[in-house]
């Protein structure tokens, strides 16, 4: 059935990136080291020994990158600030040269009518703060608010939308439980403290914004709907645990003032009682929620898999990306409706959505054909539109990612960009998916019809 797709006026059409994944030159102009600078220089941590030292060299090429965004027709760009560029020790001394980079970037975006959305924390904690305990130290709420205030004072006159944290679940799960992301801990007992401090830091930054800022601030979470592998009560319980751990661990606290009960069931005595006085901070109201959606997970009871006692059952009949993530667009509609139903009707943005599929390391005759990514984008944009049709207040969509980039512990092995980067020459080539997305933007969505 062919349908009409006409997105609301003012809908933001964007692409997203993060500082450490694209900028390169992490120590330039007085910046301090971050945990990612340190982690990627630790032998054995990153595939192929890759680092973010050069990445896509956006630090020096931001101006032509913004020109490219303009040519593609983007109306918004989501990027993050590297905390240690502007506060090399994490607190205290401000590095004017680091701040000046973001100042120039914002001005360049505005000169092309591209609205910035700025994320304060996309995983690159100043190493100096990790040395003081990082996300395990309760003082981090104050450190983060101090940093946020510096950013607000410098840029809020031109930045209409701010994000406190990107994907706190990944910060905790990858950084402190599984150890595959910086700072590389594997310690179950740290999980509740990291989660709680992330939430307190989020609340402290929102409060700092209310004192300083004139626009909007929100939170970005990654959500992955969980589907039971069978109708058995065991799989149903496993699915609830997996859902609590990944999808409700951050949203229940900020919107309902409590952790999901399943967390203390899973973590036992490792999940402590936190001071009641923390809750007003955590529940500080904010303006919008960003959702990063990539995949769903079909979940099965697995008593040996601690702490969740649940495992994913791969759906081999469906396409999987290079990350081994199942492509399942219908779950995007479902998750948007679920957020509205469970947490109320606040404005939503899809702040990341995209796919790593194999692309060659170089373009041929100036072209990179990526039909699977075109298909992925089309189906997910259609799914997003279905949610709008069903009453979700969705205000924007950001493709992940603008550029092929440093995919954390995978290094440069996974390409998510709609723009290809040749990592030998750093040449940019818009892929077929970028041309397709441009058409969708130019037609306000109408190009999603057909096929
Ligand atoms: O590259 C990451 C990004 O930094 C956070 N969200 C998921 C992306 C793909 O793994």
CSV table of C-alpha atoms and ligand atoms in Angstrom, one decimal:
chain,number,residue,atom,x,y,z
A,1,UNK,CA,0.0,0.0,0.0
A,2,UNK,CA,1.5,3.4,-1.0
A,3,UNK,CA,1.0,6.1,1.7
A,4,UNK,CA,1.5,9.8,1.9
A,5,UNK,CA,4.3,11.1,4.1
A,6,UNK,CA,4.2,14.7,4.9
A,7,UNK,CA,6.1,15.6,8.1
A,8,UNK,CA,4.9,18.6,10.2
A,9,UNK,CA,6.2,22.1,9.4
A,10,UNK,CA,9.2,22.9,11.4
A,11,UNK,CA,10.2,19.3,11.8
A,12,UNK,CA,14.0,19.2,12.2
A,13,UNK,CA,16.0,17.1,9.7
A,14,UNK,CA,19.4,16.5,11.1
A,15,UNK,CA,22.5,14.3,11.4
A,16,UNK,CA,24.4,13.6,14.6
A,17,UNK,CA,28.0,13.1,15.6
A,18,UNK,CA,30.1,13.3,18.7
A,19,UNK,CA,33.3,15.1,19.5
A,20,UNK,CA,35.7,12.2,20.1
A,21,UNK,CA,34.4,10.3,17.1
A,22,UNK,CA,35.1,12.9,14.5
A,23,UNK,CA,37.2,15.9,15.7
A,24,UNK,CA,40.7,14.4,16.0
A,25,UNK,CA,43.5,16.5,17.6
A,26,UNK,CA,42.2,15.7,21.1
A,27,UNK,CA,45.0,17.5,22.8
A,28,UNK,CA,45.2,20.5,20.5
A,29,UNK,CA,45.2,24.1,21.7
A,30,UNK,CA,45.5,23.4,25.4
A,31,UNK,CA,42.9,20.6,25.7
A,32,UNK,CA,43.3,18.1,28.5
A,33,UNK,CA,43.3,14.3,27.9
A,34,UNK,CA,39.9,12.5,28.1
A,35,UNK,CA,39.3,8.9,29.2
A,36,UNK,CA,38.9,8.0,25.5
A,37,UNK,CA,42.3,9.5,24.6
A,38,UNK,CA,43.8,7.4,27.4
A,39,UNK,CA,41.8,4.3,26.7
A,40,UNK,CA,42.5,4.3,22.9
A,41,UNK,CA,46.2,4.5,23.6
A,42,UNK,CA,46.1,1.5,25.9
A,43,UNK,CA,47.3,-1.5,23.9
A,44,UNK,CA,44.6,-4.1,23.1
A,45,UNK,CA,41.6,-1.9,23.9
A,46,UNK,CA,40.7,-0.8,20.3
A,47,UNK,CA,40.4,-2.9,17.2
A,48,UNK,CA,43.4,-2.6,14.9
A,49,UNK,CA,45.1,-0.2,17.5
A,50,UNK,CA,43.0,2.7,16.2
A,51,UNK,CA,42.8,6.0,18.1
A,52,UNK,CA,40.8,9.2,17.8
A,53,UNK,CA,44.0,11.2,17.2
A,54,UNK,CA,43.0,12.1,13.6
A,55,UNK,CA,39.5,10.7,13.3
A,56,UNK,CA,37.9,12.6,10.5
A,57,UNK,CA,39.9,15.8,11.3
A,58,UNK,CA,36.7,17.7,11.8
A,59,UNK,CA,38.5,20.0,14.2
A,60,UNK,CA,40.3,21.5,11.2
A,61,UNK,CA,37.6,20.8,8.5
A,62,UNK,CA,34.5,21.8,10.4
A,63,UNK,CA,33.8,24.7,8.0
A,64,UNK,CA,33.7,22.6,4.8
A,65,UNK,CA,31.8,19.9,6.8
A,66,UNK,CA,29.1,22.5,7.5
A,67,UNK,CA,29.1,23.5,3.8
A,68,UNK,CA,28.4,19.8,3.1
A,69,UNK,CA,25.5,19.7,5.6
A,70,UNK,CA,24.1,22.7,3.9
A,71,UNK,CA,24.4,21.1,0.4
A,72,UNK,CA,22.5,18.0,1.8
A,73,UNK,CA,19.7,20.3,3.0
A,74,UNK,CA,20.1,19.5,6.8
A,75,UNK,CA,18.2,21.9,9.0
A,76,UNK,CA,19.8,20.8,12.2
A,77,UNK,CA,23.1,19.3,13.4
A,78,UNK,CA,23.6,17.5,16.7
A,79,UNK,CA,27.2,17.5,18.0
A,80,UNK,CA,28.9,17.2,21.3
A,81,UNK,CA,31.4,19.3,23.2
A,82,UNK,CA,34.6,17.7,24.4
A,83,UNK,CA,34.5,18.6,28.1
A,84,UNK,CA,38.4,18.5,28.4
A,85,UNK,CA,38.8,20.9,25.5
A,86,UNK,CA,37.1,23.7,27.5
A,87,UNK,CA,38.1,22.6,31.0
A,88,UNK,CA,41.3,20.7,30.6
A,89,UNK,CA,41.3,19.5,34.3
A,90,UNK,CA,37.5,19.0,34.2
A,91,UNK,CA,36.9,21.8,36.7
A,92,UNK,CA,38.4,25.2,37.4
A,93,UNK,CA,40.5,26.7,34.6
A,94,UNK,CA,38.7,27.4,31.3
A,95,UNK,CA,40.6,27.0,28.1
A,96,UNK,CA,39.5,29.8,25.9
A,97,UNK,CA,41.0,28.3,22.7
A,98,UNK,CA,38.9,25.1,23.2
A,99,UNK,CA,35.8,27.1,23.7
A,100,UNK,CA,36.6,29.2,20.6
A,101,UNK,CA,36.4,26.1,18.4
A,102,UNK,CA,32.7,25.5,19.4
A,103,UNK,CA,32.0,29.2,19.0
A,104,UNK,CA,33.2,29.1,15.4
A,105,UNK,CA,31.3,25.9,14.7
A,106,UNK,CA,28.0,27.4,16.0
A,107,UNK,CA,28.5,30.6,14.0
A,108,UNK,CA,29.2,28.6,10.9
A,109,UNK,CA,26.1,26.5,11.4
A,110,UNK,CA,23.9,29.5,11.9
A,111,UNK,CA,25.4,31.2,8.8
A,112,UNK,CA,24.0,28.2,6.9
A,113,UNK,CA,20.6,28.2,8.7
A,114,UNK,CA,21.4,24.9,10.5
A,115,UNK,CA,20.1,24.8,14.0
A,116,UNK,CA,22.6,23.3,16.5
A,117,UNK,CA,21.6,20.7,19.1
A,118,UNK,CA,24.5,20.5,21.6
A,119,UNK,CA,25.2,17.4,23.8
A,120,UNK,CA,27.3,18.2,26.9
A,121,UNK,CA,28.4,14.6,27.6
A,122,UNK,CA,29.1,12.0,24.9
A,123,UNK,CA,31.4,9.7,26.9
A,124,UNK,CA,34.7,11.7,26.8
A,125,UNK,CA,35.2,12.4,30.5
A,126,UNK,CA,38.3,14.5,31.3
A,127,UNK,CA,40.9,12.0,32.5
A,128,UNK,CA,41.7,14.3,35.4
A,129,UNK,CA,38.2,13.7,36.7
A,130,UNK,CA,38.5,9.9,36.2
A,131,UNK,CA,41.6,10.1,38.4
A,132,UNK,CA,39.3,11.6,41.1
A,133,UNK,CA,36.8,8.7,40.8
A,134,UNK,CA,34.9,9.8,37.7
A,135,UNK,CA,31.3,8.7,37.7
A,136,UNK,CA,31.8,6.9,41.0
A,137,UNK,CA,32.4,10.1,42.8
A,138,UNK,CA,29.2,11.9,44.0
A,139,UNK,CA,31.0,15.2,43.4
A,140,UNK,CA,30.6,14.7,39.7
A,141,UNK,CA,27.1,16.2,39.8
A,142,UNK,CA,28.8,19.5,40.8
A,143,UNK,CA,31.7,19.1,38.3
A,144,UNK,CA,29.2,18.5,35.5
A,145,UNK,CA,27.1,21.5,36.5
A,146,UNK,CA,30.2,23.7,36.6
A,147,UNK,CA,31.2,22.6,33.1
A,148,UNK,CA,27.7,23.0,31.8
A,149,UNK,CA,27.5,26.5,33.1
A,150,UNK,CA,30.6,27.5,31.2
A,151,UNK,CA,29.1,26.1,28.0
A,152,UNK,CA,25.7,27.7,28.5
A,153,UNK,CA,27.3,31.1,29.2
A,154,UNK,CA,29.4,30.9,26.0
A,155,UNK,CA,26.8,29.5,23.6
A,156,UNK,CA,23.2,29.6,24.8
A,157,UNK,CA,22.7,32.9,23.0
A,158,UNK,CA,22.9,30.9,19.8
A,159,UNK,CA,22.1,27.3,20.8
A,160,UNK,CA,18.4,26.6,21.2
A,161,UNK,CA,18.6,23.0,22.3
A,162,UNK,CA,20.9,21.3,24.8
A,163,UNK,CA,21.3,17.7,25.8
A,164,UNK,CA,22.8,16.8,29.2
A,165,UNK,CA,23.9,13.1,28.7
A,166,UNK,CA,24.1,10.9,25.7
A,167,UNK,CA,23.1,7.3,26.5
A,168,UNK,CA,23.8,7.0,30.2
A,169,UNK,CA,23.0,3.3,30.0
A,170,UNK,CA,26.0,2.8,27.6
A,171,UNK,CA,28.3,4.9,29.9
A,172,UNK,CA,27.4,2.5,32.7
A,173,UNK,CA,27.1,-0.8,30.9
A,174,UNK,CA,30.1,-0.4,28.5
A,175,UNK,CA,32.3,1.6,30.8
A,176,UNK,CA,31.7,-0.1,34.2
A,177,UNK,CA,30.1,-3.5,33.8
A,178,UNK,CA,31.4,-5.0,30.6
A,179,UNK,CA,34.6,-2.9,30.3
A,180,UNK,CA,34.5,-2.6,26.5
A,181,UNK,CA,34.3,1.2,26.7
A,182,UNK,CA,36.3,3.7,28.7
A,183,UNK,CA,37.2,3.7,31.5
A,184,UNK,CA,37.1,-0.1,31.1
A,185,UNK,CA,35.9,-1.3,34.5
A,186,UNK,CA,34.2,-4.6,35.0
A,187,UNK,CA,32.6,-4.3,38.4
A,188,UNK,CA,29.0,-5.1,39.1
A,189,UNK,CA,28.9,-3.3,42.4
A,190,UNK,CA,29.8,0.0,40.7
A,191,UNK,CA,26.8,-0.1,38.4
A,192,UNK,CA,24.2,1.4,40.8
A,193,UNK,CA,26.5,4.2,41.9
A,194,UNK,CA,27.4,5.1,38.3
A,195,UNK,CA,23.8,5.1,37.3
A,196,UNK,CA,22.8,7.2,40.3
A,197,UNK,CA,25.6,9.8,39.7
A,198,UNK,CA,24.8,10.1,36.0
A,199,UNK,CA,21.2,10.9,37.0
A,200,UNK,CA,22.2,13.4,39.6
A,201,UNK,CA,24.6,15.0,37.2
A,202,UNK,CA,21.8,15.3,34.6
A,203,UNK,CA,19.6,16.9,37.2
A,204,UNK,CA,22.3,19.3,38.3
A,205,UNK,CA,23.0,20.4,34.7
A,206,UNK,CA,19.2,21.0,34.1
A,207,UNK,CA,19.1,23.1,37.3
A,208,UNK,CA,22.2,25.1,36.1
A,209,UNK,CA,20.4,25.7,32.8
A,210,UNK,CA,17.3,27.0,34.5
A,211,UNK,CA,19.5,29.6,36.2
A,212,UNK,CA,21.3,30.6,33.1
A,213,UNK,CA,19.6,29.4,29.9
A,214,UNK,CA,16.8,30.8,27.8
A,215,UNK,CA,16.0,27.8,25.6
A,216,UNK,CA,15.5,24.1,26.0
A,217,UNK,CA,17.4,21.2,27.6
A,218,UNK,CA,16.8,17.5,27.5
A,219,UNK,CA,18.2,14.0,28.0
A,220,UNK,CA,19.1,11.4,25.3
A,221,UNK,CA,18.6,7.7,26.0
A,222,UNK,CA,19.1,4.7,23.8
A,223,UNK,CA,16.1,2.4,23.8
A,224,UNK,CA,15.8,-1.1,22.5
A,225,UNK,CA,12.4,-2.7,22.9
A,226,UNK,CA,12.5,-6.2,24.3
A,227,UNK,CA,10.2,-8.9,22.9
A,228,UNK,CA,9.8,-12.3,24.6
A,229,UNK,CA,11.2,-15.2,22.7
A,230,UNK,CA,8.2,-17.4,23.6
A,231,UNK,CA,5.0,-17.2,25.6
A,232,UNK,CA,6.6,-19.0,28.6
A,233,UNK,CA,6.4,-17.2,32.0
A,234,UNK,CA,10.2,-17.5,32.3
A,235,UNK,CA,10.8,-15.6,29.0
A,236,UNK,CA,8.2,-13.0,30.1
A,237,UNK,CA,10.1,-12.4,33.3
A,238,UNK,CA,13.5,-12.3,31.5
A,239,UNK,CA,12.0,-9.8,29.1
A,240,UNK,CA,10.8,-7.6,31.9
A,241,UNK,CA,14.3,-7.7,33.5
A,242,UNK,CA,16.0,-6.8,30.3
A,243,UNK,CA,13.6,-4.0,29.7
A,244,UNK,CA,14.1,-2.6,33.2
A,245,UNK,CA,17.8,-2.7,32.9
A,246,UNK,CA,18.1,-1.1,29.5
A,247,UNK,CA,14.9,0.9,28.9
A,248,UNK,CA,13.6,1.9,32.3
A,249,UNK,CA,16.8,2.3,34.4
A,250,UNK,CA,17.1,6.0,33.5
A,251,UNK,CA,13.6,7.0,32.5
A,252,UNK,CA,11.7,5.7,35.6
A,253,UNK,CA,13.9,7.8,37.9
A,254,UNK,CA,13.6,11.1,36.0
A,255,UNK,CA,9.9,10.8,35.2
A,256,UNK,CA,8.5,8.7,38.1
A,257,UNK,CA,11.1,9.2,40.9
A,258,UNK,CA,12.0,5.5,41.4
A,259,UNK,CA,14.2,2.7,40.0
A,260,UNK,CA,12.4,-0.2,38.4
A,261,UNK,CA,11.9,-2.9,41.1
A,262,UNK,CA,13.6,-5.5,38.8
A,263,UNK,CA,17.0,-3.8,39.4
A,264,UNK,CA,17.1,-4.7,43.1
A,265,UNK,CA,15.9,-8.1,42.2
A,266,UNK,CA,18.8,-8.6,39.8
A,267,UNK,CA,21.5,-6.8,41.7
A,268,UNK,CA,20.4,-7.9,45.2
A,269,UNK,CA,22.3,-6.2,48.0
A,270,UNK,CA,24.6,-4.5,45.4
A,271,UNK,CA,21.7,-2.2,44.7
A,272,UNK,CA,21.7,0.2,47.7
A,273,UNK,CA,19.2,2.6,49.1
A,274,UNK,CA,20.2,6.1,48.0
A,275,UNK,CA,19.5,9.2,50.0
A,276,UNK,CA,15.9,10.4,49.6
A,277,UNK,CA,17.2,13.9,49.3
A,278,UNK,CA,18.7,13.0,45.8
A,279,UNK,CA,15.3,12.5,44.2
A,280,UNK,CA,14.2,16.1,43.7
A,281,UNK,CA,17.5,16.7,41.8
A,282,UNK,CA,17.0,13.6,39.7
A,283,UNK,CA,13.4,14.6,38.9
A,284,UNK,CA,14.1,18.1,37.9
A,285,UNK,CA,11.7,18.7,35.0
A,286,UNK,CA,13.3,19.1,31.5
A,287,UNK,CA,12.0,20.1,28.1
A,288,UNK,CA,12.4,17.2,25.7
A,289,UNK,CA,13.5,13.6,25.4
A,290,UNK,CA,15.9,12.3,22.7
A,291,UNK,CA,15.7,8.7,21.7
A,292,UNK,CA,18.5,6.8,20.0
A,293,UNK,CA,17.0,3.8,18.3
A,294,UNK,CA,18.9,1.2,16.3
A,295,UNK,CA,17.3,-2.2,17.0
A,296,UNK,CA,15.1,-4.4,19.1
A,297,UNK,CA,16.0,-7.6,21.0
A,298,UNK,CA,14.2,-10.9,21.3
A,299,UNK,CA,14.8,-12.1,24.8
A,300,UNK,CA,15.0,-15.5,26.5
A,301,UNK,CA,15.4,-16.7,30.0
A,302,UNK,CA,19.0,-17.6,30.7
A,303,UNK,CA,19.7,-18.4,34.4
A,304,UNK,CA,23.5,-18.4,34.0
A,305,UNK,CA,23.7,-14.9,32.4
A,306,UNK,CA,24.2,-12.6,35.4
A,307,UNK,CA,23.0,-10.2,36.4
A,308,UNK,CA,20.1,-10.1,33.9
A,309,UNK,CA,19.5,-13.9,33.7
A,310,UNK,CA,18.4,-13.1,30.1
A,311,UNK,CA,19.9,-13.4,26.7
A,312,UNK,CA,19.2,-12.3,23.1
A,313,UNK,CA,17.9,-14.8,20.6
A,314,UNK,CA,19.2,-13.8,17.2
A,315,UNK,CA,16.5,-13.6,14.5
A,316,UNK,CA,18.5,-15.0,11.6
A,317,UNK,CA,15.6,-14.6,9.2
A,318,UNK,CA,16.0,-10.8,9.4
A,319,UNK,CA,18.8,-8.6,8.1
A,320,UNK,CA,21.5,-7.7,10.6
A,321,UNK,CA,23.9,-4.8,10.4
A,322,UNK,CA,27.7,-5.0,10.7
A,323,UNK,CA,27.2,-4.5,14.4
A,324,UNK,CA,25.0,-7.7,14.4
A,325,UNK,CA,22.0,-5.6,15.2
A,326,UNK,CA,18.7,-6.8,13.8
A,327,UNK,CA,16.9,-4.4,11.5
A,328,UNK,CA,13.4,-4.0,12.8
A,329,UNK,CA,11.8,-0.7,12.0
A,330,UNK,CA,8.4,-1.5,13.6
A,331,UNK,CA,9.9,-1.4,17.0
A,332,UNK,CA,10.8,2.3,16.5
A,333,UNK,CA,7.0,3.1,16.2
A,334,UNK,CA,6.4,0.9,19.2
A,335,UNK,CA,9.0,2.6,21.4
A,336,UNK,CA,7.8,6.1,20.5
A,337,UNK,CA,4.3,5.1,21.5
A,338,UNK,CA,5.5,3.4,24.6
A,339,UNK,CA,7.4,6.5,25.8
A,340,UNK,CA,4.3,8.6,25.3
A,341,UNK,CA,2.0,6.2,27.1
A,342,UNK,CA,4.4,5.5,30.1
A,343,UNK,CA,6.0,8.9,30.6
A,344,UNK,CA,3.5,11.4,29.2
A,345,UNK,CA,3.4,13.6,26.1
A,346,UNK,CA,6.6,15.5,26.2
A,347,UNK,CA,8.3,16.5,22.9
A,348,UNK,CA,10.5,13.8,21.4
A,349,UNK,CA,13.3,13.7,19.0
A,350,UNK,CA,14.9,10.7,17.4
A,351,UNK,CA,18.5,11.9,18.2
A,352,UNK,CA,20.2,8.9,16.5
A,353,UNK,CA,19.2,6.3,14.0
A,354,UNK,CA,21.3,4.6,11.4
A,355,UNK,CA,23.3,1.5,10.4
A,356,UNK,CA,26.8,0.2,9.9
A,357,UNK,CA,26.9,-1.7,6.7
A,358,UNK,CA,30.0,-2.6,4.7
A,359,UNK,CA,31.2,0.2,2.5
A,360,UNK,CA,34.5,0.1,0.6
A,361,UNK,CA,37.4,2.1,2.0
A,362,UNK,CA,37.4,4.4,-1.0
A,363,UNK,CA,34.8,5.9,-3.3
A,364,UNK,CA,34.8,4.8,-7.0
A,365,UNK,CA,34.2,7.6,-9.6
A,366,UNK,CA,33.0,9.9,-6.8
A,367,UNK,CA,30.3,7.4,-5.8
A,368,UNK,CA,29.5,5.2,-2.9
A,369,UNK,CA,26.4,3.0,-3.4
A,370,UNK,CA,24.9,1.9,0.0
A,371,UNK,CA,21.5,0.4,-0.9
A,372,UNK,CA,21.1,-1.3,2.5
A,373,UNK,CA,21.5,2.0,4.4
A,374,UNK,CA,19.0,3.7,2.0
A,375,UNK,CA,16.6,0.9,2.8
A,376,UNK,CA,17.3,1.2,6.5
A,377,UNK,CA,16.7,5.0,6.6
A,378,UNK,CA,13.6,4.8,4.5
A,379,UNK,CA,11.9,2.1,6.6
A,380,UNK,CA,12.8,3.9,9.9
A,381,UNK,CA,11.7,7.3,8.7
A,382,UNK,CA,8.4,5.6,7.7
A,383,UNK,CA,8.2,4.0,11.1
A,384,UNK,CA,8.8,7.5,12.7
A,385,UNK,CA,6.0,8.9,10.6
A,386,UNK,CA,3.6,6.2,11.7
A,387,UNK,CA,4.2,7.3,15.3
A,388,UNK,CA,3.5,10.9,14.4
A,389,UNK,CA,0.3,9.7,12.7
A,390,UNK,CA,-0.7,8.0,16.0
A,391,UNK,CA,-0.2,11.2,18.0
A,392,UNK,CA,3.4,11.2,19.1
A,393,UNK,CA,4.8,14.7,19.3
A,394,UNK,CA,8.0,13.9,17.3
A,395,UNK,CA,9.9,17.1,16.4
A,396,UNK,CA,13.0,16.0,14.6
A,397,UNK,CA,15.1,13.1,13.3
A,398,UNK,CA,18.9,12.9,13.3
A,399,UNK,CA,20.6,10.3,11.2
A,400,UNK,CA,23.6,8.6,12.8
A,401,UNK,CA,26.0,9.6,11.5
A,402,UNK,CA,26.9,12.5,9.3
A,403,UNK,CA,30.4,11.0,8.7
A,404,UNK,CA,32.0,7.6,8.9
A,405,UNK,CA,33.9,7.9,12.2
A,406,UNK,CA,35.7,6.4,15.2
A,407,UNK,CA,33.2,3.7,16.4
A,408,UNK,CA,34.7,3.5,19.9
A,409,UNK,CA,36.3,0.0,20.6
A,410,UNK,CA,35.7,-1.0,16.9
A,411,UNK,CA,37.9,1.8,15.7
A,412,UNK,CA,37.3,2.7,12.1
A,413,UNK,CA,36.0,-0.8,11.2
A,414,UNK,CA,32.3,0.1,11.3
A,415,UNK,CA,31.0,2.7,8.9
A,416,UNK,CA,27.8,4.5,10.0
A,417,UNK,CA,28.1,7.6,7.9
A,418,UNK,CA,25.8,8.9,5.3
A,419,UNK,CA,28.9,10.6,4.1
A,420,UNK,CA,31.8,8.3,3.3
A,421,UNK,CA,35.3,9.2,4.7
A,422,UNK,CA,38.4,7.8,3.1
A,423,UNK,CA,40.6,7.4,6.1
A,424,UNK,CA,43.8,7.6,4.1
A,425,UNK,CA,43.0,11.0,2.4
A,426,UNK,CA,40.1,12.2,4.7
A,427,UNK,CA,38.1,12.9,1.5
A,428,UNK,CA,34.4,13.1,2.1
A,429,UNK,CA,31.9,11.6,-0.4
A,430,UNK,CA,28.1,11.7,0.1
A,431,UNK,CA,26.9,8.1,-0.2
A,432,UNK,CA,23.6,7.2,-2.0
A,433,UNK,CA,22.0,7.3,1.4
A,434,UNK,CA,22.9,11.0,1.8
A,435,UNK,CA,21.4,11.8,-1.6
A,436,UNK,CA,18.3,9.8,-0.6
A,437,UNK,CA,18.0,11.6,2.7
A,438,UNK,CA,18.4,15.0,0.9
A,439,UNK,CA,15.4,14.1,-1.3
A,440,UNK,CA,13.4,13.2,1.8
A,441,UNK,CA,14.3,16.5,3.4
A,442,UNK,CA,13.6,18.6,0.3
A,443,UNK,CA,10.2,16.9,-0.1
A,444,UNK,CA,9.3,17.1,3.6
A,445,UNK,CA,9.0,13.3,3.6
A,446,UNK,CA,7.0,12.8,0.4
A,447,UNK,CA,10.0,10.9,-1.1
A,448,UNK,CA,9.3,8.1,1.4
A,449,UNK,CA,6.3,7.0,-0.6
A,450,UNK,CA,6.5,4.3,-3.2
A,451,UNK,CA,8.6,1.2,-3.6
B,1,LIG,O1,28.6,5.5,17.6
B,1,LIG,C1,27.6,5.3,18.6
B,1,LIG,C2,27.3,6.7,19.3
B,1,LIG,O2,28.4,7.2,19.8
B,1,LIG,C3,26.3,6.4,20.4
B,1,LIG,N1,25.1,5.7,19.9
B,1,LIG,C4,25.3,4.5,19.1
B,1,LIG,C5,26.3,4.8,18.0
B,1,LIG,C6,26.6,3.5,17.2
B,1,LIG,O3,27.1,2.5,17.9
